Short mmCIF file of C-alpha atoms in Angstrom, two decimals:
data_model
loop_
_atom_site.label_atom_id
_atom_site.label_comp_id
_atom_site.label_asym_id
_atom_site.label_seq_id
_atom_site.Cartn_x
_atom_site.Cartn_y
_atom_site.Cartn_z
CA UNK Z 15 183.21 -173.71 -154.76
CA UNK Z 16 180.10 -171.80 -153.50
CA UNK Z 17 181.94 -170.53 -150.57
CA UNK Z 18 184.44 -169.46 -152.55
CA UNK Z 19 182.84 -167.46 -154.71
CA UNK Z 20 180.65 -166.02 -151.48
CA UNK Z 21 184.08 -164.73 -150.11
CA UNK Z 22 184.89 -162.97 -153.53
CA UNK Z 23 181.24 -161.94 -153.52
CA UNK Z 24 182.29 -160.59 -150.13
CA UNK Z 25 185.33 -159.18 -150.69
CA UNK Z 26 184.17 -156.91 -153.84
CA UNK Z 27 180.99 -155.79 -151.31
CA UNK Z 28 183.11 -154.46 -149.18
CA UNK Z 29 185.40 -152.40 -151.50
CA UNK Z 30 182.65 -151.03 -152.93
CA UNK Z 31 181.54 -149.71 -149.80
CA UNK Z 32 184.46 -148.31 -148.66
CA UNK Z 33 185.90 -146.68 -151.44
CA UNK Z 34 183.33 -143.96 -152.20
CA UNK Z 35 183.40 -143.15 -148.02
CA UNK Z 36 187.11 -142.86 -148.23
CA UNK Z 37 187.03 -141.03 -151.50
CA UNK Z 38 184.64 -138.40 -149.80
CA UNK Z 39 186.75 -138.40 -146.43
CA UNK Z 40 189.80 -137.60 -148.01
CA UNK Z 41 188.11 -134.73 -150.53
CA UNK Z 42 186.44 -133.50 -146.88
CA UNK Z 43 189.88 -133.02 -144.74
CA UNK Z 44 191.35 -131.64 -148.08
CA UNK Z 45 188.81 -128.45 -148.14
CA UNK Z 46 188.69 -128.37 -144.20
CA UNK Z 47 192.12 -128.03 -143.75
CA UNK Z 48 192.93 -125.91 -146.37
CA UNK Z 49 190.50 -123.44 -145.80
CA UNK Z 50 191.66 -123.54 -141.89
CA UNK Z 51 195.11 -123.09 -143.02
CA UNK Z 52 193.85 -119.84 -144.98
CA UNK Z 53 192.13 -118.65 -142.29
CA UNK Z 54 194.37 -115.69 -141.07
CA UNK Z 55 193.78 -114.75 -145.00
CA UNK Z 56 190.13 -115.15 -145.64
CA UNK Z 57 188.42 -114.07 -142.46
CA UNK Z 58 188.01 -110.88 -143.27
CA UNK Z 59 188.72 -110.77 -147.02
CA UNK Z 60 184.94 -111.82 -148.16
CA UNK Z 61 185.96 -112.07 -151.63
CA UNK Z 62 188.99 -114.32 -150.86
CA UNK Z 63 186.98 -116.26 -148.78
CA UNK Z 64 184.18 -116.86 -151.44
CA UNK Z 65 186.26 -118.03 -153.93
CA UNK Z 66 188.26 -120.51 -152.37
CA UNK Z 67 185.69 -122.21 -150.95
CA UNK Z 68 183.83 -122.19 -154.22
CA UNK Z 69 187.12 -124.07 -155.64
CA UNK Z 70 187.39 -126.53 -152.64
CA UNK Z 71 183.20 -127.55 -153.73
CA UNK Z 72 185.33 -128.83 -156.80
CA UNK Z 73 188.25 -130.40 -155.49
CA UNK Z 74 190.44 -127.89 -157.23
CA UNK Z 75 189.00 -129.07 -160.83
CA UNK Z 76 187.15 -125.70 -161.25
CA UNK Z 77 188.84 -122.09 -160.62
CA UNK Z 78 186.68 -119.48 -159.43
CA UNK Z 79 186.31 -115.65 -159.57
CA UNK Z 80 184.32 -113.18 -157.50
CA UNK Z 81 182.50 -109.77 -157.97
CA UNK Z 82 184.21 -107.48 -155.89
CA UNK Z 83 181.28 -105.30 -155.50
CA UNK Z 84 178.24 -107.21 -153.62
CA UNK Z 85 174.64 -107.36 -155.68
CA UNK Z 86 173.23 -106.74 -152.45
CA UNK Z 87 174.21 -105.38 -148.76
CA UNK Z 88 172.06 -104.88 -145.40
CA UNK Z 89 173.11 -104.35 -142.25
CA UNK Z 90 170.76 -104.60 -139.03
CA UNK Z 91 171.53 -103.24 -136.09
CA UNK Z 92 169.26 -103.56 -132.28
CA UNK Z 93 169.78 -103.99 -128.92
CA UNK Z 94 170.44 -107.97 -129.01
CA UNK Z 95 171.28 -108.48 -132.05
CA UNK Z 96 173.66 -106.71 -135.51
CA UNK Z 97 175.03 -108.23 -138.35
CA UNK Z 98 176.25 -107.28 -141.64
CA UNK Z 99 174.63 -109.00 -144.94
CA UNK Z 100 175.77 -109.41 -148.36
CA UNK Z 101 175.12 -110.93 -152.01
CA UNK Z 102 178.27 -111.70 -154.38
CA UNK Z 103 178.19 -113.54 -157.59
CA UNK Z 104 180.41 -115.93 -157.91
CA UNK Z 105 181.99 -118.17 -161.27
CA UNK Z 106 183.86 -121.42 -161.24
CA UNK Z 107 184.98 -122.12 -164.37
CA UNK Z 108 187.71 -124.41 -166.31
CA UNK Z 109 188.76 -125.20 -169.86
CA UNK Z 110 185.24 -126.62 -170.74
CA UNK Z 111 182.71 -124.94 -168.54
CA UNK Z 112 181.28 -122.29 -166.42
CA UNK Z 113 178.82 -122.29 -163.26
CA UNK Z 114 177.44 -118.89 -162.26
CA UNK Z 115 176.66 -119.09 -158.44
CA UNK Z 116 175.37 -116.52 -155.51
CA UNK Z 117 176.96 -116.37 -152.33
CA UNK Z 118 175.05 -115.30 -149.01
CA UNK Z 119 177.24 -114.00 -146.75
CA UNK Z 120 176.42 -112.95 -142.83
CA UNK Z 121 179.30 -111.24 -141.22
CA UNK Z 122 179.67 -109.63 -137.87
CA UNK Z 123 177.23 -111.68 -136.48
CA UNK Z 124 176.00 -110.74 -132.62
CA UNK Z 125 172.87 -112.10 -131.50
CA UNK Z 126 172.66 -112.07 -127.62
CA UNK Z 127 168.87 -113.46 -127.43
CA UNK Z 128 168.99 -115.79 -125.01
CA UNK Z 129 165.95 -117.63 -126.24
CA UNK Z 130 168.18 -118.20 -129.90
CA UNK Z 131 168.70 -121.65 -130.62
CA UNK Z 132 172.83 -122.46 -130.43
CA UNK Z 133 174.30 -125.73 -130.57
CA UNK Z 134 176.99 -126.80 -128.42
CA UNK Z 135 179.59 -124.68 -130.90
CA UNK Z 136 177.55 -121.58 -129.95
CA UNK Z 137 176.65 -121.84 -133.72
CA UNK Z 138 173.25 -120.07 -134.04
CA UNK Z 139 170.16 -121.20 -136.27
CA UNK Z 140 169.95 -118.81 -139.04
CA UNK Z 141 167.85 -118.67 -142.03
CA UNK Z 142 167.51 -117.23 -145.31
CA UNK Z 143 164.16 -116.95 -146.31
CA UNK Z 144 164.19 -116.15 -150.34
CA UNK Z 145 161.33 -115.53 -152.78
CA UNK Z 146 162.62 -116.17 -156.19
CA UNK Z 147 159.96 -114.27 -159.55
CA UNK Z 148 159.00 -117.64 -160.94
CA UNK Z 149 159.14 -121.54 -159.32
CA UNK Z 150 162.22 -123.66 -159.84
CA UNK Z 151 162.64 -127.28 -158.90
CA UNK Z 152 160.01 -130.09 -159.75
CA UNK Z 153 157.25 -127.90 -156.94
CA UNK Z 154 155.60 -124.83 -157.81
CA UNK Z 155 157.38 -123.72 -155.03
CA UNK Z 156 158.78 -119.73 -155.46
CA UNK Z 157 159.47 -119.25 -151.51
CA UNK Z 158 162.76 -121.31 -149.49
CA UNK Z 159 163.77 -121.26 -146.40
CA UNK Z 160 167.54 -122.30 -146.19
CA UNK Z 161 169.80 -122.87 -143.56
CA UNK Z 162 173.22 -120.85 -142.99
CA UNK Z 163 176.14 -122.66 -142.14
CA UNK Z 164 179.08 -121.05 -139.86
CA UNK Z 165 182.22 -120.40 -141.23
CA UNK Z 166 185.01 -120.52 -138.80
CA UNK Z 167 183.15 -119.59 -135.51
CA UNK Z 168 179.89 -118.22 -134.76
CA UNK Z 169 179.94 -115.10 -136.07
CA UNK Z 170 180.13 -115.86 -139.99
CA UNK Z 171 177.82 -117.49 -141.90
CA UNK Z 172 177.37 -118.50 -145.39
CA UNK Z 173 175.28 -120.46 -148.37
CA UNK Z 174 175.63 -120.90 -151.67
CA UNK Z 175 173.04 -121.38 -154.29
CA UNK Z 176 174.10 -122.41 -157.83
CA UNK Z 177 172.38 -120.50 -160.05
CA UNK Z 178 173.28 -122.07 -163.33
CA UNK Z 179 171.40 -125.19 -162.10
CA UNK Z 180 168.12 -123.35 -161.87
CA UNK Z 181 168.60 -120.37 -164.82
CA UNK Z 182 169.84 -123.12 -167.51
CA UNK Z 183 166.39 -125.03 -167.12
CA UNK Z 184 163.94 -121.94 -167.36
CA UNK Z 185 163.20 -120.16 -170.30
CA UNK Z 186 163.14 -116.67 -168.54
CA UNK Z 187 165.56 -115.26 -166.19
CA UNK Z 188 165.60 -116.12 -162.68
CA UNK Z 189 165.62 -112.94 -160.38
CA UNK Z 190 164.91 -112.86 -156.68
CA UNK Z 191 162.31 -110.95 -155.29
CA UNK Z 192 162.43 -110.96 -151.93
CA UNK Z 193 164.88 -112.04 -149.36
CA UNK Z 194 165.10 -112.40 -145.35
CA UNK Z 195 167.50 -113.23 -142.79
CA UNK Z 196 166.03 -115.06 -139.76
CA UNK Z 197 166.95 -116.62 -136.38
CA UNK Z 198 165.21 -119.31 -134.65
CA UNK Z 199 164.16 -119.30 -130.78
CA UNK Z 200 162.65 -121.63 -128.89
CA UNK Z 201 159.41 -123.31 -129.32
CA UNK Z 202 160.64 -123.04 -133.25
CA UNK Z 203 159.92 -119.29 -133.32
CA UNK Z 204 161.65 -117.07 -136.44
CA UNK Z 205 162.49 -113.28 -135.85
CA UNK Z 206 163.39 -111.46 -138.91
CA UNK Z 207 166.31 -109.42 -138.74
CA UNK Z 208 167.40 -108.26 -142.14
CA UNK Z 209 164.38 -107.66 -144.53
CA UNK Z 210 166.22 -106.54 -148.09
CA UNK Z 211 164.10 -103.32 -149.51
CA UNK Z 212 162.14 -104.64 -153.07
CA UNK Z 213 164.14 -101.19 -154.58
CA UNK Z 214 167.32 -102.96 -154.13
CA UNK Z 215 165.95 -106.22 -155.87
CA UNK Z 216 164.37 -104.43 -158.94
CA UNK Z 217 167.48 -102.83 -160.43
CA UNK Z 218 169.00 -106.74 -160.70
CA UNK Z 219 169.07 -108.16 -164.17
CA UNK Z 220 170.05 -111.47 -165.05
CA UNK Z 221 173.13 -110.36 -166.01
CA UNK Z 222 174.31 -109.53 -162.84
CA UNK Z 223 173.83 -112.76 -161.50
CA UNK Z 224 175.97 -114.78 -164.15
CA UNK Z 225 179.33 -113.26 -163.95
CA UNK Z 226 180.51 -115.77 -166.97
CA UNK Z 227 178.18 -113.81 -169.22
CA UNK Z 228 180.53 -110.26 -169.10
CA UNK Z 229 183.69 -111.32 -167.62
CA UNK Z 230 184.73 -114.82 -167.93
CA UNK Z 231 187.01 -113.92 -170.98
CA UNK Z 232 188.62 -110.67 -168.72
CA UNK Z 233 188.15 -111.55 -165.17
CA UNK Z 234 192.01 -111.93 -164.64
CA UNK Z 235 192.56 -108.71 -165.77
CA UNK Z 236 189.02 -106.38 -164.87
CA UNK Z 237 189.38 -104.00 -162.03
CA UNK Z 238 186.01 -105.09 -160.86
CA UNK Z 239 187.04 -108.76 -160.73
CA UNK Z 240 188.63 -110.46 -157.57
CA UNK Z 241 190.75 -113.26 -158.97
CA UNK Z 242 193.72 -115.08 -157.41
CA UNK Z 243 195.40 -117.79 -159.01
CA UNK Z 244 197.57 -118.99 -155.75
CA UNK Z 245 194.40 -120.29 -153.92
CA UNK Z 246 193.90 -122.93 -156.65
CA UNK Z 247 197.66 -123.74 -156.40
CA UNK Z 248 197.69 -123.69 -153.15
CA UNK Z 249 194.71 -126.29 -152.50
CA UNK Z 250 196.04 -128.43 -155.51
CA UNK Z 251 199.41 -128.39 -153.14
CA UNK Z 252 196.68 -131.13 -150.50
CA UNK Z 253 197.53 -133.89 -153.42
CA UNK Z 254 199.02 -135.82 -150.92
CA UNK Z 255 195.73 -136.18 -148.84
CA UNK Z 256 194.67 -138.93 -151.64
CA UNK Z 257 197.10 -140.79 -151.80
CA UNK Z 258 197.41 -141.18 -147.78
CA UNK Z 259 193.63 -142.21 -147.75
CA UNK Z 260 193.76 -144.30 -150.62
CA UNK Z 261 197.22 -145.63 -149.29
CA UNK Z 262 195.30 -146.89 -146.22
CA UNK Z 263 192.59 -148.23 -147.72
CA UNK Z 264 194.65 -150.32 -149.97
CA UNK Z 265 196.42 -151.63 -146.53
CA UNK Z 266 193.11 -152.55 -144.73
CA UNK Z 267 191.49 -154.24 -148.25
CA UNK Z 268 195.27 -156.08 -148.57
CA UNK Z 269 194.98 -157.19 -144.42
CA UNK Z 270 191.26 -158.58 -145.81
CA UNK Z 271 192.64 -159.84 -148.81
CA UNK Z 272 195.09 -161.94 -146.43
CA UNK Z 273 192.51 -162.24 -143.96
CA UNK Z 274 190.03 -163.86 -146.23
CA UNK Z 275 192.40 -165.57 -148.81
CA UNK Z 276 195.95 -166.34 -148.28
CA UNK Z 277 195.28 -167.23 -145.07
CA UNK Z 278 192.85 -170.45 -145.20
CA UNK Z 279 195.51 -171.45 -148.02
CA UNK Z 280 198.09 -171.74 -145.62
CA UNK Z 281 196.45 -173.10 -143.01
CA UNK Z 282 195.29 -175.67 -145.59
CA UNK Z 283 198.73 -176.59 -146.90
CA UNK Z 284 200.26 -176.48 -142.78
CA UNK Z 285 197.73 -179.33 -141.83
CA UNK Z 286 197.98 -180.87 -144.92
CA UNK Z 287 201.76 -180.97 -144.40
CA UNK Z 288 201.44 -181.90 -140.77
CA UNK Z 289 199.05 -184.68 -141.51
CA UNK Z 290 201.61 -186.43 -144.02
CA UNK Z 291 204.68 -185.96 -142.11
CA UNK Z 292 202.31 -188.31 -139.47
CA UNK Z 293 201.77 -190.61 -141.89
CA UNK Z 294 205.80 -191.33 -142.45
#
């Protein structure tokens, strides 16, 4: 009886386990593949690009619309290295909420240091070195340093930083105050590329970083807004990715299920069977 139950025990374990991985696989491929798919479209369409992969962060259960103009642009230009830089505020909304967001995008990206740190995608190490006007988070902590991730290839990169999380749990508005753009050499070195004036951080009101708070009842309609309804329906059109990932998981937990279960069973009842017909 004890083993019994251990195989149950077992068997439930195991599900458990898998599950959640194959849950998060599937919702992975979905956004990689659409968002490779839309490549030739989003590349270089920033605002198209920005708000489908704020949708794919929500596995198409939030829509999303983007600032045309950006808070915030920079551009750096030297010998070894140019890039472009840009802030856009972002929404994803549905039926029963709304999540203001900033995007950091790098475009146009050339650094031809050859002491820059690249991994074996030629992706570079890139950092965004932000001082927000008051601390957020359980630190006291006003000054991050956050990573960039590439988008597509090596010269695009992007983060996002959900503003709602942080504004929502203050009791005065979040504004940033200073901002960076760095690249790491060797021996763990940062040079500083893009350095954002304070005159182009001062003229920012809250406002302009929550999008939901002017347009979310117009943005299909407001010349300032980008919106485009097909990128939702297109990335709701990767259904099928569930059900092929939750289809095979079902196969390997029935194989198990056989494995563990059925199987003993019918070895039981074969020698059973065989030792009576020896009996006769």
């Amino acid at each position: 009886m004890i083993k019994k139950y251990a195989k149950f025990i077992f068997f439930i374990f195991i599900t458990i386990i898998i599950t959640p991985i194959v849950i998060t696989f599937s919702q992975a491929s979905k956004a990689v593949d659409f968002l490779r798919d839309q490549k030739p479209n989003l590349l270089n369409q920033p605002n198209s690009l920005l708000a489908a992969t704020t949708l794919t962060q929500y596995q198409g259960s939030m829509d999303a619309f983007v600032v045309k103009e950006p808070l915030i642009t920079a551009s750096y230009n030297a010998a070894l290295s140019s890039m472009h830089f840009g802030v856009y505020a972002i929404t994803a909304f549905n039926a029963n909420q709304s999540v203001d967001k900033l995007a950091f995008y790098l475009s146009d990206v050339r650094i031809e240091d050859e002491l820059a740190i690249q991994d074996n995608q030629k992706n570079l190490s890139i950092f965004l070195n932000i001082t927000f006007n008051q601390s957020i988070g359980i630190n006291d902590d006003v000054t991050f340093q956050i990573p960039f991730v590439s988008v597509y290839d090596a010269n695009h990169y992007l983060i996002f930083f959900e503003y709602s999380q942080w504004q929502d749990n203050l009791t005065s508005p979040l504004l940033i105050a200073s901002m960076s753009v760095e690249y790491e050499v060797q021996n763990g070195l940062l040079l500083t590329t893009i350095s954002v004036p304070t005159n182009q951080l001062i003229h920012l009101q809250a406002s302009d970083y929550q999008p939901s708070l002017i347009y979310l009842d117009s943005y299909h309609e407001d010349p300032l807004i980008f919106y485009d309804q097909n990128l939702l329906n297109q990335f709701i059109q990767y259904w099928y990715y569930d059900l092929y990932f939750i289809g095979g998981e079902l196969l390997i937990l029935g194989g198990l299920f056989w494995i563990i279960f059925i199987f003993p069973v019918k070895k039981k009842l074969k020698n059973s069977n065989h030792l009576q017909t020896e009996s006769l």
